[in-house]
Short mmCIF file of C-alpha atoms in Angstrom, two decimals:
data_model
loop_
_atom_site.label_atom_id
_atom_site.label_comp_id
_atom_site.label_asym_id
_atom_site.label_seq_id
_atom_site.Cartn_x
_atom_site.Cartn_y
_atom_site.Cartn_z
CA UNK A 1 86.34 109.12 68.48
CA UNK A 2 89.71 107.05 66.83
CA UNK A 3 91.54 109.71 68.83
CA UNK A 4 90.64 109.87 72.40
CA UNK A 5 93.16 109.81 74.87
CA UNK A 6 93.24 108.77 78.17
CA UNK A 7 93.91 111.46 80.48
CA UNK A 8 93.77 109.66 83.66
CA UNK A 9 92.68 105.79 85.44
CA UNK A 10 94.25 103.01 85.87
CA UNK A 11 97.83 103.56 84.78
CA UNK A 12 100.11 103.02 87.14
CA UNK A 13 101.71 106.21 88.98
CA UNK A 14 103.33 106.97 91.82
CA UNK A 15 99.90 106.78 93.67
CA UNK A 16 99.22 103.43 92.88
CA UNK A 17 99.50 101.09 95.88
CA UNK A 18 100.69 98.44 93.28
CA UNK A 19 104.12 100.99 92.72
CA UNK A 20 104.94 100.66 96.52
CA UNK A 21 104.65 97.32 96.78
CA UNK A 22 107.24 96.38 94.37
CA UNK A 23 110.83 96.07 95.51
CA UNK A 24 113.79 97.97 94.11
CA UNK A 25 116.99 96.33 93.54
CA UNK A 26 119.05 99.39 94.69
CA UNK A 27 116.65 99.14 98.41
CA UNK A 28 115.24 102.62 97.54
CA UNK A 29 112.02 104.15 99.00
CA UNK A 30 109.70 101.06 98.25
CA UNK A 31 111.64 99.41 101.15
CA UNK A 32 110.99 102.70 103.48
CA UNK A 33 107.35 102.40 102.56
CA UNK A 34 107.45 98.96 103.06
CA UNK A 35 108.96 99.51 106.93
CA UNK A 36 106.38 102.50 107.29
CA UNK A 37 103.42 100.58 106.57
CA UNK A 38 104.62 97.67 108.98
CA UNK A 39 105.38 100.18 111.69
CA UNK A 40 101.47 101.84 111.02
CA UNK A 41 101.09 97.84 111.79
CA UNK A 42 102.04 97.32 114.21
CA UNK A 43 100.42 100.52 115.77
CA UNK A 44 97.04 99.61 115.18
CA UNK A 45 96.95 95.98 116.30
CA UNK A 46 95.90 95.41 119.74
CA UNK A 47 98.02 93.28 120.60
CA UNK A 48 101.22 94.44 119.06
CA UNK A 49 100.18 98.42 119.82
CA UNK A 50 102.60 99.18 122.90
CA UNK A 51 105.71 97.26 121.96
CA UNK A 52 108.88 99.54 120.82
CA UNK A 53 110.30 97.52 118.36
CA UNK A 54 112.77 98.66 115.58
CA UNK A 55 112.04 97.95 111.90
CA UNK A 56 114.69 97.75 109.30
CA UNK A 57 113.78 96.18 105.52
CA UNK A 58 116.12 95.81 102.48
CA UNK A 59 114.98 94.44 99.59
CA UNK A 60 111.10 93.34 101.01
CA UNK A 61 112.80 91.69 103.73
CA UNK A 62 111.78 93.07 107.55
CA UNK A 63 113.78 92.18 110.34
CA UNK A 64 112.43 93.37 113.70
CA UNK A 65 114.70 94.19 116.88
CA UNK A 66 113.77 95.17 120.22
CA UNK A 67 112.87 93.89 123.63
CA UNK A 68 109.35 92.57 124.67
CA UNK A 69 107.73 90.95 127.80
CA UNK A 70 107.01 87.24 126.44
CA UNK A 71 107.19 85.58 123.70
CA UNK A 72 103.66 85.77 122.73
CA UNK A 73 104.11 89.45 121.94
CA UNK A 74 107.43 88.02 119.95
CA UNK A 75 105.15 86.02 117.65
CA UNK A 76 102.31 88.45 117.67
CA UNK A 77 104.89 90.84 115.99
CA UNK A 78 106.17 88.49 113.88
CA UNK A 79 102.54 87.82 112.60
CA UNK A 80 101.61 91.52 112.41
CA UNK A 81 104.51 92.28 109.92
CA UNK A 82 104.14 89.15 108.11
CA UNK A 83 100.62 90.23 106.74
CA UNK A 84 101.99 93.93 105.09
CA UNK A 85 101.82 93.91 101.42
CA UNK A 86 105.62 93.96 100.07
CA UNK A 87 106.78 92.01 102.67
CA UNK A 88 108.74 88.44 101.74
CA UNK A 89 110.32 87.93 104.77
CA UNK A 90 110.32 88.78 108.62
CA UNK A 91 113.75 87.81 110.51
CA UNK A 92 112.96 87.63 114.04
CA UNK A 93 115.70 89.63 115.85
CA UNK A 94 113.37 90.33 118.85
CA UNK A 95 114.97 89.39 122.31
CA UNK A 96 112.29 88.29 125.50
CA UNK A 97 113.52 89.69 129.05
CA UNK A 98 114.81 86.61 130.85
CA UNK A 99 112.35 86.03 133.72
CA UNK A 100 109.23 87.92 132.64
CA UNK A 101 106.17 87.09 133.09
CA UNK A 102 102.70 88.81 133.18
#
């Protein structure tokens, strides 16, 4: 049929993972879905799972804050975030407790 329409597929919407990837120039919601998905992250990893870290992104750029034991979990963090679609940068603003060690 010369008239068929396409009702539904591959389009992009607002469902597509593609749409939240992409970065707004304003810092709108793709950057808060770009911070949730690096938070769900850094939830799920093993070794990242019990750090409290804060996670801030404008314009697909993360920067993570907080305190942690070592520096392994520093660079564990740092790793975790690194790997979310959306994400161009990770700024390190993690601090290690002076004298900790496990």
């Amino acid at each position: 049929d010369e008239h068929a329409e396409i009702l539904g597929g591959f389009a992009e919407t607002s469902m597509s993972d593609r749409v939240a990837q992409r970065r707004s120039v304003s810092g709108g919601s793709p950057d808060e879905a770009i911070a949730d998905a690096v938070r769900r992250e850094l939830a799920r990893d093993a070794s990242t799972e019990a750090l409290e870290l804060d996670v801030d992104v404008d314009r697909g750029i993360v920067t993570l804050s907080g305190r942690v034991s070592d520096l392994a979990d520093s660079d564990n963090a740092l790793a975790v975030a690194g790997r979310v679609p959306g994400v161009v940068d990770v700024v390190d603003g993690i601090e290690v407790e002076a004298g900790a060690e496990r």
